[in-house]
Amino acid sequence: MQQLRDGETEQDVEDSFSGDPNYMASLARGLAVIQAFSAQRRLLSTSQISQRTGIPRAAVRRCLYTLNKLGFVDSEDGRNFALRPRILALGHAYLGSTPLARAGQPVLRHVSSSVNESSSIAILDGDEILYIARAFTSRIMTVDLDIGSRLPAVCTSMGRAMLSRLPAAEQSQLLDRARLVQHTPHTIAERTALEAELARVAEQGYAIIDQELEIGLRSIAVPIIAADGRAAAAINVGVQAARVSREDLLLRVLPVLREAAEELALLAG
């Protein structure tokens, strides 16, 4: 199922597939109910899920009933629902079959230990990046991210590293869909400026996000290039801007990331 964009409902998605005899609306609705939950919304009522997805309350109740019987959701009071640990099995099947997610973990640990900073691998999923592997240090970052987290591709270092490798037509189509939000005073939120930045990233082979997503957060990423020349994924290191300069990222972190990306490219196919 495609990820819903801001302002889009499951009904909008169903309407886009109207007339397709192979489209299973009940399955799509069940997946939409699951995706309504998040780290910020761990407990949701039927009405709240209906509002978030656009699915009628009666259909949401049937989805929750089925998911509860299958062990994917639970409710202590019969009104508010939460995901159960069994939901992890859905993502585990993907992560377990993805070489970059499996083999990337020791590479990330090496990167993190080499530069003493947290590092990540993400793939491009629509106009978002999806984290598939993480290695942490003891440092505390203000952005709470883990495997399965999503962020807008246009304002993340890994997103821009991957977007810069897309053919021009695909890149343009993705930018047409993307919401350019001014997260901080440093965010590039104008289409022409963003296109110029992506061209610069393509030329230099790395992307730096300097407090564009959140004040105090700086990151650098390089693409993991598959045999066909596309970016299969990207790898990054995130740092606290007050502690690590852009120059330090280029001199100390970038060589380590490039070496790791070359190693991971062997798994990208």
GROMACS .gro file of N, CA and C in nm, residues 100 121-122 158 160-166 201-202 205-206 221-235 257-258 260-269:
model
  126
  100LEU      N    1   2.092  -0.526   0.248
  100LEU     CA    2   2.146  -0.405   0.308
  100LEU      C    3   2.105  -0.391   0.454
  121ILE      N    4   2.120   0.379   0.773
  121ILE     CA    5   2.097   0.346   0.633
  121ILE      C    6   1.948   0.363   0.608
  122ALA      N    7   1.914   0.426   0.496
  122ALA     CA    8   1.773   0.442   0.459
  122ALA      C    9   1.756   0.417   0.311
  158MET      N   10   2.019   1.190   0.361
  158MET     CA   11   2.007   1.065   0.286
  158MET      C   12   1.906   1.080   0.172
  160ARG      N   13   1.831   1.354   0.001
  160ARG     CA   14   1.891   1.430  -0.109
  160ARG      C   15   2.000   1.352  -0.180
  161ALA      N   16   2.074   1.270  -0.105
  161ALA     CA   17   2.177   1.188  -0.168
  161ALA      C   18   2.114   1.093  -0.269
  162MET      N   19   1.996   1.037  -0.236
  162MET     CA   20   1.929   0.946  -0.328
  162MET      C   21   1.855   1.020  -0.439
  163LEU      N   22   1.789   1.129  -0.404
  163LEU     CA   23   1.717   1.207  -0.505
  163LEU      C   24   1.812   1.258  -0.613
  164SER      N   25   1.934   1.291  -0.574
  164SER     CA   26   2.029   1.346  -0.671
  164SER      C   27   2.068   1.246  -0.779
  165ARG      N   28   2.047   1.116  -0.753
  165ARG     CA   29   2.082   1.012  -0.849
  165ARG      C   30   1.966   0.971  -0.937
  166LEU      N   31   1.848   1.027  -0.915
  166LEU     CA   32   1.732   0.991  -0.998
  166LEU      C   33   1.743   1.053  -1.136
  201VAL      N   34   2.465   1.827  -0.512
  201VAL     CA   35   2.487   1.698  -0.444
  201VAL      C   36   2.530   1.592  -0.543
  202ALA      N   37   2.466   1.589  -0.661
  202ALA     CA   38   2.501   1.491  -0.764
  202ALA      C   39   2.645   1.509  -0.808
  205GLY      N   40   2.882   1.427  -0.486
  205GLY     CA   41   2.870   1.289  -0.437
  205GLY      C   42   2.834   1.276  -0.292
  206TYR      N   43   2.791   1.381  -0.227
  206TYR     CA   44   2.747   1.374  -0.088
  206TYR      C   45   2.649   1.488  -0.063
  221ALA      N   46   2.553   1.259   0.424
  221ALA     CA   47   2.517   1.130   0.368
  221ALA      C   48   2.578   1.111   0.231
  222VAL      N   49   2.600   0.986   0.195
  222VAL     CA   50   2.644   0.950   0.061
  222VAL      C   51   2.552   0.840   0.009
  223PRO      N   52   2.529   0.834  -0.122
  223PRO     CA   53   2.444   0.728  -0.177
  223PRO      C   54   2.518   0.595  -0.184
  224ILE      N   55   2.442   0.487  -0.175
  224ILE     CA   56   2.493   0.353  -0.196
  224ILE      C   57   2.449   0.313  -0.336
  225ILE      N   58   2.544   0.307  -0.428
  225ILE     CA   59   2.512   0.295  -0.570
  225ILE      C   60   2.503   0.149  -0.613
  226ALA      N   61   2.391   0.113  -0.675
  226ALA     CA   62   2.372  -0.021  -0.730
  226ALA      C   63   2.442  -0.031  -0.865
  227ALA      N   64   2.443  -0.152  -0.921
  227ALA     CA   65   2.515  -0.176  -1.046
  227ALA      C   66   2.457  -0.096  -1.163
  228ASP      N   67   2.327  -0.061  -1.156
  228ASP     CA   68   2.265   0.015  -1.264
  228ASP      C   69   2.286   0.166  -1.251
  229GLY      N   70   2.362   0.207  -1.151
  229GLY     CA   71   2.394   0.348  -1.134
  229GLY      C   72   2.296   0.424  -1.046
  230ARG      N   73   2.189   0.360  -1.006
  230ARG     CA   74   2.093   0.425  -0.918
  230ARG      C   75   2.135   0.411  -0.773
  231ALA      N   76   2.078   0.496  -0.690
  231ALA     CA   77   2.103   0.487  -0.546
  231ALA      C   78   2.007   0.386  -0.486
  232ALA      N   79   2.059   0.271  -0.445
  232ALA     CA   80   1.975   0.170  -0.382
  232ALA      C   81   1.937   0.211  -0.241
  233ALA      N   82   2.022   0.291  -0.179
  233ALA     CA   83   2.002   0.337  -0.042
  233ALA      C   84   2.101   0.451  -0.018
  234ALA      N   85   2.107   0.496   0.105
  234ALA     CA   86   2.206   0.597   0.143
  234ALA      C   87   2.249   0.570   0.287
  235ILE      N   88   2.367   0.617   0.320
  235ILE     CA   89   2.420   0.601   0.455
  235ILE      C   90   2.460   0.738   0.506
  257LEU      N   91   3.235   0.739   0.549
  257LEU     CA   92   3.107   0.708   0.485
  257LEU      C   93   3.128   0.655   0.344
  258ARG      N   94   3.219   0.716   0.270
  258ARG     CA   95   3.243   0.671   0.133
  258ARG      C   96   3.298   0.529   0.130
  260ALA      N   97   3.239   0.299   0.355
  260ALA     CA   98   3.127   0.211   0.392
  260ALA      C   99   3.030   0.195   0.275
  261ALA      N  100   3.003   0.303   0.202
  261ALA     CA  101   2.911   0.296   0.089
  261ALA      C  102   2.964   0.205  -0.021
  262GLU      N  103   3.095   0.209  -0.044
  262GLU     CA  104   3.155   0.121  -0.144
  262GLU      C  105   3.139  -0.026  -0.104
  263GLU      N  106   3.156  -0.052   0.023
  263GLU     CA  107   3.139  -0.191   0.072
  263GLU      C  108   2.994  -0.236   0.060
  264LEU      N  109   2.902  -0.148   0.096
  264LEU     CA  110   2.760  -0.184   0.091
  264LEU      C  111   2.708  -0.193  -0.052
  265ALA      N  112   2.772  -0.123  -0.144
  265ALA     CA  113   2.730  -0.130  -0.284
  265ALA      C  114   2.740  -0.270  -0.341
  266LEU      N  115   2.827  -0.352  -0.286
  266LEU     CA  116   2.840  -0.490  -0.331
  266LEU      C  117   2.715  -0.571  -0.301
  267LEU      N  118   2.634  -0.523  -0.202
  267LEU     CA  119   2.511  -0.593  -0.164
  267LEU      C  120   2.390  -0.534  -0.234
  268ALA      N  121   2.408  -0.421  -0.300
  268ALA     CA  122   2.293  -0.350  -0.356
  268ALA      C  123   2.247  -0.407  -0.489
  269GLY      N  124   2.327  -0.492  -0.549
  269GLY     CA  125   2.288  -0.556  -0.676
  269GLY      C  126   2.316  -0.470  -0.797
   0.00000   0.00000   0.00000
